[in-house]
PDB file of C-alpha atoms and ligand atoms in Angstrom:
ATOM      1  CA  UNK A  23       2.033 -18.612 -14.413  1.00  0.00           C
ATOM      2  CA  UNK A  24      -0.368 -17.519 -11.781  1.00  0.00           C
ATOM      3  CA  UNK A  25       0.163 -14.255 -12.662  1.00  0.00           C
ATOM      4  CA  UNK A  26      -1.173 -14.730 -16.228  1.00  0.00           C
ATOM      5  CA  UNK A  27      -3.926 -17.019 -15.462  1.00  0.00           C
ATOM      6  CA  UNK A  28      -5.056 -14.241 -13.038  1.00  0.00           C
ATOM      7  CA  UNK A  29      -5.322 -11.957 -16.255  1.00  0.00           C
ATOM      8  CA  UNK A  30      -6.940 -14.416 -18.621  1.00  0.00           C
ATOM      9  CA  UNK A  31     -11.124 -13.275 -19.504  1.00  0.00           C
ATOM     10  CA  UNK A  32     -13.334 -15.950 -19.881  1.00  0.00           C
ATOM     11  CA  UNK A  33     -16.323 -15.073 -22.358  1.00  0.00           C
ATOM     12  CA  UNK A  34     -18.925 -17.147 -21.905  1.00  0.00           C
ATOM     13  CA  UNK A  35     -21.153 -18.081 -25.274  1.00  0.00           C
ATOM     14  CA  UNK A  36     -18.636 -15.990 -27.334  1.00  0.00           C
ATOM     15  CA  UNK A  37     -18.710 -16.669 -30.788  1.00  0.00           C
ATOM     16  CA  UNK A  38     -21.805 -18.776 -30.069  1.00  0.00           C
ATOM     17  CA  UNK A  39     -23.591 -20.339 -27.357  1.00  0.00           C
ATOM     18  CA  UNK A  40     -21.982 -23.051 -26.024  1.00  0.00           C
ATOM     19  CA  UNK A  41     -18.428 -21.147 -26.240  1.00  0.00           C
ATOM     20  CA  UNK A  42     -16.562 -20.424 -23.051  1.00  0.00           C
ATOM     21  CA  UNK A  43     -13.996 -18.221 -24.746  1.00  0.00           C
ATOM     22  CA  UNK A  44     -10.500 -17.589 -23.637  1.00  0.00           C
ATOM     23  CA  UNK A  45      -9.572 -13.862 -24.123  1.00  0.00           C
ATOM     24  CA  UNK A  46      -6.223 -12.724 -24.298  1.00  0.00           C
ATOM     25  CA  UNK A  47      -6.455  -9.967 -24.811  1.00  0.00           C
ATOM     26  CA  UNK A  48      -6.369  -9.137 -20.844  1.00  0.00           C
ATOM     27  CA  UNK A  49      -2.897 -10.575 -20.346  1.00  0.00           C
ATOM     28  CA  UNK A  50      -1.400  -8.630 -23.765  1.00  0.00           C
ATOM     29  CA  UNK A  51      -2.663  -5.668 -22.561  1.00  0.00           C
ATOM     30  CA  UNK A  52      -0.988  -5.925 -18.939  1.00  0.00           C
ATOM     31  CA  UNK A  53       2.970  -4.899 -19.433  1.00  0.00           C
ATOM     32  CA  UNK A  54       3.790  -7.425 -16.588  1.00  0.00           C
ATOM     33  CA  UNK A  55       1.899 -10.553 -18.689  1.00  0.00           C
ATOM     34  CA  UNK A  56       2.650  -9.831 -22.147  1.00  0.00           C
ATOM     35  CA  UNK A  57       6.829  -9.911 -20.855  1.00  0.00           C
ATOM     36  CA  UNK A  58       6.075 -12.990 -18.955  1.00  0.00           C
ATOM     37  CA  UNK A  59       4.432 -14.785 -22.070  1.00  0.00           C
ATOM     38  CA  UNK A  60       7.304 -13.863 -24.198  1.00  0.00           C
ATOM     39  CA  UNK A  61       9.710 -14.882 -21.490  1.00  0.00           C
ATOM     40  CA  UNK A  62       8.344 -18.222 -20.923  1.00  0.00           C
ATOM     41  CA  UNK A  63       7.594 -19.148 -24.449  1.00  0.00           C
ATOM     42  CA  UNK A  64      11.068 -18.543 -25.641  1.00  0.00           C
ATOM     43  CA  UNK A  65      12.775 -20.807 -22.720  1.00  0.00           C
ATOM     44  CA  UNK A  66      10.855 -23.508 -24.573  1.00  0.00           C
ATOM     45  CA  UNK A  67      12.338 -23.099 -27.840  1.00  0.00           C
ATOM     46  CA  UNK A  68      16.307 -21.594 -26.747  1.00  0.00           C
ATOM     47  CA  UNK A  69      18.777 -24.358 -28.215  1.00  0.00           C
ATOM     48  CA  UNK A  70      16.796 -25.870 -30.472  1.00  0.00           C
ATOM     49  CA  UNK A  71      17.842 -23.977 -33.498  1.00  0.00           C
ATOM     50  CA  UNK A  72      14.434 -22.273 -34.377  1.00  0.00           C
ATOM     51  CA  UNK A  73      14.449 -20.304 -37.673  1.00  0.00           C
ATOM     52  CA  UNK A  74      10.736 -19.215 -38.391  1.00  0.00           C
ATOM     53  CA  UNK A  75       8.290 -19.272 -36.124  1.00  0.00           C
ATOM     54  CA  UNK A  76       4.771 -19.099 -37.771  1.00  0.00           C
ATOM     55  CA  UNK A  77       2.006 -17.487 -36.049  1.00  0.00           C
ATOM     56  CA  UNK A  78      -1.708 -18.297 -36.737  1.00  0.00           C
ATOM     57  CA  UNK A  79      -4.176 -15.438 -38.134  1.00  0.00           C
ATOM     58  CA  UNK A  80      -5.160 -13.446 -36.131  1.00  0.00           C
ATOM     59  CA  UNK A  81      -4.472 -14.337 -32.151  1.00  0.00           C
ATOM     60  CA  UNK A  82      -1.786 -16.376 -33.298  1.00  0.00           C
ATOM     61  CA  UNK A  83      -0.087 -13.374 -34.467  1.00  0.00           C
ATOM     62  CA  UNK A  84       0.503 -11.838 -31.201  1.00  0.00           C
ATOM     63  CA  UNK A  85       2.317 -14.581 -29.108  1.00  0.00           C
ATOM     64  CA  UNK A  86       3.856 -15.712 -32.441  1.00  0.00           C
ATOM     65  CA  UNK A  87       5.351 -12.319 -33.004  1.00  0.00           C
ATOM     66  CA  UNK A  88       7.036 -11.809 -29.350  1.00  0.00           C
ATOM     67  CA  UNK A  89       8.381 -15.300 -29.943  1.00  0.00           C
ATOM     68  CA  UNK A  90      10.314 -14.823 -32.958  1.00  0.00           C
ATOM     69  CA  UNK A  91      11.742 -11.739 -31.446  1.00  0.00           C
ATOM     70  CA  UNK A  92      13.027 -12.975 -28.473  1.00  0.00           C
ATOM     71  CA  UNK A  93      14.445 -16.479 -30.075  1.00  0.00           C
ATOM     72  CA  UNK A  94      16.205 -14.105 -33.051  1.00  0.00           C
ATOM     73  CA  UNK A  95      14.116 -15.726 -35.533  1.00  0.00           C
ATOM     74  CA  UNK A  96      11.942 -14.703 -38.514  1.00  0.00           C
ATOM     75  CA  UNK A  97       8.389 -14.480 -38.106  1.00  0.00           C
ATOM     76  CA  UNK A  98       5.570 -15.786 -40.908  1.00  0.00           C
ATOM     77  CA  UNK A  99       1.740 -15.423 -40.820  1.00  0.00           C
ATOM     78  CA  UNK A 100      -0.790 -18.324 -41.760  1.00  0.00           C
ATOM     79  CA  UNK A 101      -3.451 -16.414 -42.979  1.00  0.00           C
ATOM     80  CA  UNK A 102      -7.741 -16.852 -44.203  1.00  0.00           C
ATOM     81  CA  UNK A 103      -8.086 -16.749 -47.876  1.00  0.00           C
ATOM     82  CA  UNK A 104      -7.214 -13.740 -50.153  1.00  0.00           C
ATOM     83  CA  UNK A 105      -5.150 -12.045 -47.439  1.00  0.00           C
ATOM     84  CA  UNK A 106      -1.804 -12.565 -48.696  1.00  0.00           C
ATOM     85  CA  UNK A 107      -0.643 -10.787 -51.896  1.00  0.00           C
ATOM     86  CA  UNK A 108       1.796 -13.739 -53.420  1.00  0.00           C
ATOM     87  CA  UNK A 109       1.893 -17.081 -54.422  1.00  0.00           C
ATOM     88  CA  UNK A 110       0.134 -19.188 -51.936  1.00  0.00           C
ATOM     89  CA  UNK A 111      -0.630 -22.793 -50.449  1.00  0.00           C
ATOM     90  CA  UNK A 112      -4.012 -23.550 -48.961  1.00  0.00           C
ATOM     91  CA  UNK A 113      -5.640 -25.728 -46.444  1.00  0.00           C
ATOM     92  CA  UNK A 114      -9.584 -26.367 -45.425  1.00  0.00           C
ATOM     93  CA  UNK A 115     -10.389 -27.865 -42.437  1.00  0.00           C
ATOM     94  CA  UNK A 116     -13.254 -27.761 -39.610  1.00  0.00           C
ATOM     95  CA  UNK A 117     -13.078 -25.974 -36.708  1.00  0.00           C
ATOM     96  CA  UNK A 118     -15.174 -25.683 -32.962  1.00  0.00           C
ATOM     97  CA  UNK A 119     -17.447 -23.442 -34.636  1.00  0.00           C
ATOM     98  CA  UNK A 120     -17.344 -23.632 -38.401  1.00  0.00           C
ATOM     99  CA  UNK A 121     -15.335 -24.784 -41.244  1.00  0.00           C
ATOM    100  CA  UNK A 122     -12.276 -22.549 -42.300  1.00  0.00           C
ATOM    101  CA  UNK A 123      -9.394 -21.895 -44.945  1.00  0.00           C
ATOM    102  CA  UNK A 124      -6.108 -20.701 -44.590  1.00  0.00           C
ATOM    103  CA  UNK A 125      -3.280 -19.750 -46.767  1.00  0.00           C
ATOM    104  CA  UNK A 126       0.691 -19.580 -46.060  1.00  0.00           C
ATOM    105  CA  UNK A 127       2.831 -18.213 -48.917  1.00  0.00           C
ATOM    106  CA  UNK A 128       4.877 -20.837 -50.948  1.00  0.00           C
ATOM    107  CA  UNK A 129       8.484 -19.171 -50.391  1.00  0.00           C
ATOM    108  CA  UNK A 130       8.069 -18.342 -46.903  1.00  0.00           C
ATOM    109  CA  UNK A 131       9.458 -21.711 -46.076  1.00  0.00           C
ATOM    110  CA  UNK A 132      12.262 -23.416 -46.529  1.00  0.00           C
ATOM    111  CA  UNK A 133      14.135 -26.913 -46.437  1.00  0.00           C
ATOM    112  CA  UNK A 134      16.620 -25.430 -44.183  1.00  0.00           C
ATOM    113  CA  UNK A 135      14.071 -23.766 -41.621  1.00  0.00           C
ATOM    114  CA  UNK A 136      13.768 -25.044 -38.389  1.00  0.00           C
ATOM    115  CA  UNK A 137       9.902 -24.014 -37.861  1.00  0.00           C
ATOM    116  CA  UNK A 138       7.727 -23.507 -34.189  1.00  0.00           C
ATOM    117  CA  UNK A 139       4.041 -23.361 -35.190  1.00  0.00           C
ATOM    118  CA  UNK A 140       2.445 -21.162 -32.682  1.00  0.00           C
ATOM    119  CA  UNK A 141      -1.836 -20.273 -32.130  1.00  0.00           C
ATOM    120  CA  UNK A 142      -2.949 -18.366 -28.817  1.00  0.00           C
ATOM    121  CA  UNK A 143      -5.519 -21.279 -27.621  1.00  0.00           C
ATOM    122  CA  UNK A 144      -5.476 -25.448 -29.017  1.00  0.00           C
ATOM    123  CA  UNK A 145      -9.206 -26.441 -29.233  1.00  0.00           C
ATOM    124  CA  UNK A 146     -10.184 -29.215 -30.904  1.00  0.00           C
ATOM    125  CA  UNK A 147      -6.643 -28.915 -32.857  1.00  0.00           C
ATOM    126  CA  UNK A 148      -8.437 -28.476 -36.447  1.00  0.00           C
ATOM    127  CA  UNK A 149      -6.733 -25.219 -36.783  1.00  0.00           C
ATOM    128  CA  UNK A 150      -3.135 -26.391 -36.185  1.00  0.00           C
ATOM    129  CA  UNK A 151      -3.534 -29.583 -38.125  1.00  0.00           C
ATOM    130  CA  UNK A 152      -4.354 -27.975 -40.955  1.00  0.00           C
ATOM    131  CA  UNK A 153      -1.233 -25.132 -40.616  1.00  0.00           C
ATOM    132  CA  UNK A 154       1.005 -28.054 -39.549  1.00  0.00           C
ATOM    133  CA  UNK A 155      -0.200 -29.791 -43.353  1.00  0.00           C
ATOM    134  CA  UNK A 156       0.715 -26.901 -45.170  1.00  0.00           C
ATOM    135  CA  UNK A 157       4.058 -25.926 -43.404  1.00  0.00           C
ATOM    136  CA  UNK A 158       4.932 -29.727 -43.585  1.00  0.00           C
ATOM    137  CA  UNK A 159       4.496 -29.691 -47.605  1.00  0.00           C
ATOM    138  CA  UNK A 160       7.186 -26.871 -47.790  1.00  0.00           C
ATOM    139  CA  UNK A 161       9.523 -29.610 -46.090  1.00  0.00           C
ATOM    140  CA  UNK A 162      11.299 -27.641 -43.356  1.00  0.00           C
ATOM    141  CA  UNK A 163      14.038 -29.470 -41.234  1.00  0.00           C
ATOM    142  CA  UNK A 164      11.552 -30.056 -38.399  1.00  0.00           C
ATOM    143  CA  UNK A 165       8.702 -28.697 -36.937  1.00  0.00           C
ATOM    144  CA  UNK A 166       7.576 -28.055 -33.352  1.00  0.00           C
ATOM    145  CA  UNK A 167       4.150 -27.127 -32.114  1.00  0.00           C
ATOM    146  CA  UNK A 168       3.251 -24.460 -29.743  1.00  0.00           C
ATOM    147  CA  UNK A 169       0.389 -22.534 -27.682  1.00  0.00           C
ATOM    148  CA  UNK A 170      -0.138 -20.514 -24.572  1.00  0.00           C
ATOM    149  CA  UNK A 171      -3.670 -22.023 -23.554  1.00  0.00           C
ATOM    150  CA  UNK A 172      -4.603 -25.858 -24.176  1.00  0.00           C
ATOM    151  CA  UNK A 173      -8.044 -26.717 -23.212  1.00  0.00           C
ATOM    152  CA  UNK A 174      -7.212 -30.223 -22.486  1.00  0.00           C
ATOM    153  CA  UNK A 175     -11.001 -31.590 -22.446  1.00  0.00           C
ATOM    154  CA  UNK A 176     -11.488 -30.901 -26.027  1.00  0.00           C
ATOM    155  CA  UNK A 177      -8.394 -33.726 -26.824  1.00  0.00           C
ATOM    156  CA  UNK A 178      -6.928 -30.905 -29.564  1.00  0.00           C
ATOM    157  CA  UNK A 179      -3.622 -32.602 -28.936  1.00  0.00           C
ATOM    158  CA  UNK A 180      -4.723 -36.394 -30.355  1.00  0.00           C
ATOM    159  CA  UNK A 181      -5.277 -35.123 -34.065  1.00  0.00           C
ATOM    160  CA  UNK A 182      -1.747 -34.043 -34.356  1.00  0.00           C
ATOM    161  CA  UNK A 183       1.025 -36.003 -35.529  1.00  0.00           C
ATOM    162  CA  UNK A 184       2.529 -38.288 -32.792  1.00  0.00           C
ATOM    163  CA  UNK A 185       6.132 -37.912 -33.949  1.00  0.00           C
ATOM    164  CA  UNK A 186       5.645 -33.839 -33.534  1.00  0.00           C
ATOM    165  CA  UNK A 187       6.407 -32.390 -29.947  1.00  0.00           C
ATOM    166  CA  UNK A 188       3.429 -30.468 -28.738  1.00  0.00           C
ATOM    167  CA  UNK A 189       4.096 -27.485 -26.296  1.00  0.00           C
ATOM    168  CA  UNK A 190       1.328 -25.236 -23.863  1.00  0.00           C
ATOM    169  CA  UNK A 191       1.649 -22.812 -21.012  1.00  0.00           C
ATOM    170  CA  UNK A 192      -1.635 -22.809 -19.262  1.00  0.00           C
ATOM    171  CA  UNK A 193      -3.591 -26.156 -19.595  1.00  0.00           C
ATOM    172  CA  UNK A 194      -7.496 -26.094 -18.702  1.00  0.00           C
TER     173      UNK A 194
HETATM  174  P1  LIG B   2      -9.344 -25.425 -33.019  1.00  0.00           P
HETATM  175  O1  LIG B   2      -9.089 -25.547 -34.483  1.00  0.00           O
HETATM  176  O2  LIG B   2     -10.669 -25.983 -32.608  1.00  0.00           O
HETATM  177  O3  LIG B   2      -8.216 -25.946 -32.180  1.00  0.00           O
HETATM  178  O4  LIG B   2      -9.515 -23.884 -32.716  1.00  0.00           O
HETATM  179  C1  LIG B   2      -8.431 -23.129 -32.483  1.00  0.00           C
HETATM  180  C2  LIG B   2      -8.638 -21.731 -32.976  1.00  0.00           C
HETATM  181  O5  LIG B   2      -9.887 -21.176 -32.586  1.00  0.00           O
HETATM  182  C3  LIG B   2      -7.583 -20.883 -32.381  1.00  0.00           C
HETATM  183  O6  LIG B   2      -7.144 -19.986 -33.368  1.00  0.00           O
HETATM  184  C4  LIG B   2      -8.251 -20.167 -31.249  1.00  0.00           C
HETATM  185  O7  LIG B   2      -7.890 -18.817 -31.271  1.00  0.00           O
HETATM  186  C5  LIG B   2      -9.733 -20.283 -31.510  1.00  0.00           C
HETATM  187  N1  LIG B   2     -10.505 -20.860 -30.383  1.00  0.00           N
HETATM  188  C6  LIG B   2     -11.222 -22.003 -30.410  1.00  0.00           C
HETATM  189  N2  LIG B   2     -11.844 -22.214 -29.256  1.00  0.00           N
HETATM  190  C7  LIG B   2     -11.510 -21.204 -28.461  1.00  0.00           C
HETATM  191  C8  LIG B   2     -11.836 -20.852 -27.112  1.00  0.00           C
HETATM  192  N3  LIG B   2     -12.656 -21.591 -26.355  1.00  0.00           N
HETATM  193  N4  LIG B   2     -11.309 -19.718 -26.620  1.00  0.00           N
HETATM  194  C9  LIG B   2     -10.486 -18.949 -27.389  1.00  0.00           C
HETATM  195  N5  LIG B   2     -10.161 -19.223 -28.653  1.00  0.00           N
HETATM  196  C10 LIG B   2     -10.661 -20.314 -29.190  1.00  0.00           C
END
């Protein structure tokens, strides 16, 4: 874990003043990290059945991606609006800078998935609450939550659903 803290970049006042932001894209790059991450995220998620893990546009994608591989399972995108070309669901929520929309498609769920929501970094958990909404309406089997970086300060975890087991790598 070392190893890929070592590699993480913070950018400070990225978006927007104020923002120390937690780039990723300096462990995915580095052959040695980007195994690691799969490795470890997978060993959470082994015998508990997972069908679809879904990753959250666009950083979510990455982690979310290597998951699904590794655990055998299928892989679906939340997305922002007007991105995906069939029938969707929507959710608006606010965010650490902003307010946002995102979209999942209706039949990429179903009652018989077992489901790991996954997002590169929690913040103030407006993102995930809002994907956890709409995956929840498309009543899966269960659903388990899931990042690589939690930036514990910002209390991201408190919004979610108590009954819903919350999973990081790296807490700040
Ligand atoms: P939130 O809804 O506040 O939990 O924000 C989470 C989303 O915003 C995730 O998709 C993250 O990729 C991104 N994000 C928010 N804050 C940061 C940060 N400090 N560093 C990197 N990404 C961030």
């Amino acid at each position: 874990m070392e190893y890929i803290k070592s590699k993480i970049r913070d950018v400070v006042d990225f978006p927007q003043k104020g923002i120390i932001f937690k780039d990723l894209t300096t462990v995915f790059k580095d052959p040695r990290a980007l195994h690691i991450i799969g490795w470890d995220l997978s060993q959470l998620y082994r015998d508990k059945g997972v069908t679809k893990v879904v990753g959250i546009e666009s950083r979510g994608f990455i982690g979310g991606s290597i998951l699904a591989f590794e655990l055998g399972a299928g892989f679906v995108p939340v997305r922002k609006p007007g991105k995906l070309p069939a029938d969707t669901i929507s959710a608006s929520y606010e965010k650490e800078y902003g307010t946002d929309t995102i979209e999942i498609h209706r039949d990429a769920i179903t009652e018989n998935d077992v489901v790991v929501l996954h997002d590169d970094v929690l913040a103030t958990g407006g993102t995930m609450l809002a994907a956890y909404n709409l995956v929840k309406s498309l009543n899966p089997k269960k659903i388990y939550i899931n990042f690589i970086i939690e930036l514990t300060a910002l209390k991201g975890r408190d919004i979610l659903p108590e009954e819903v087991e919350v999973t990081s790598l790296i807490k700040y």
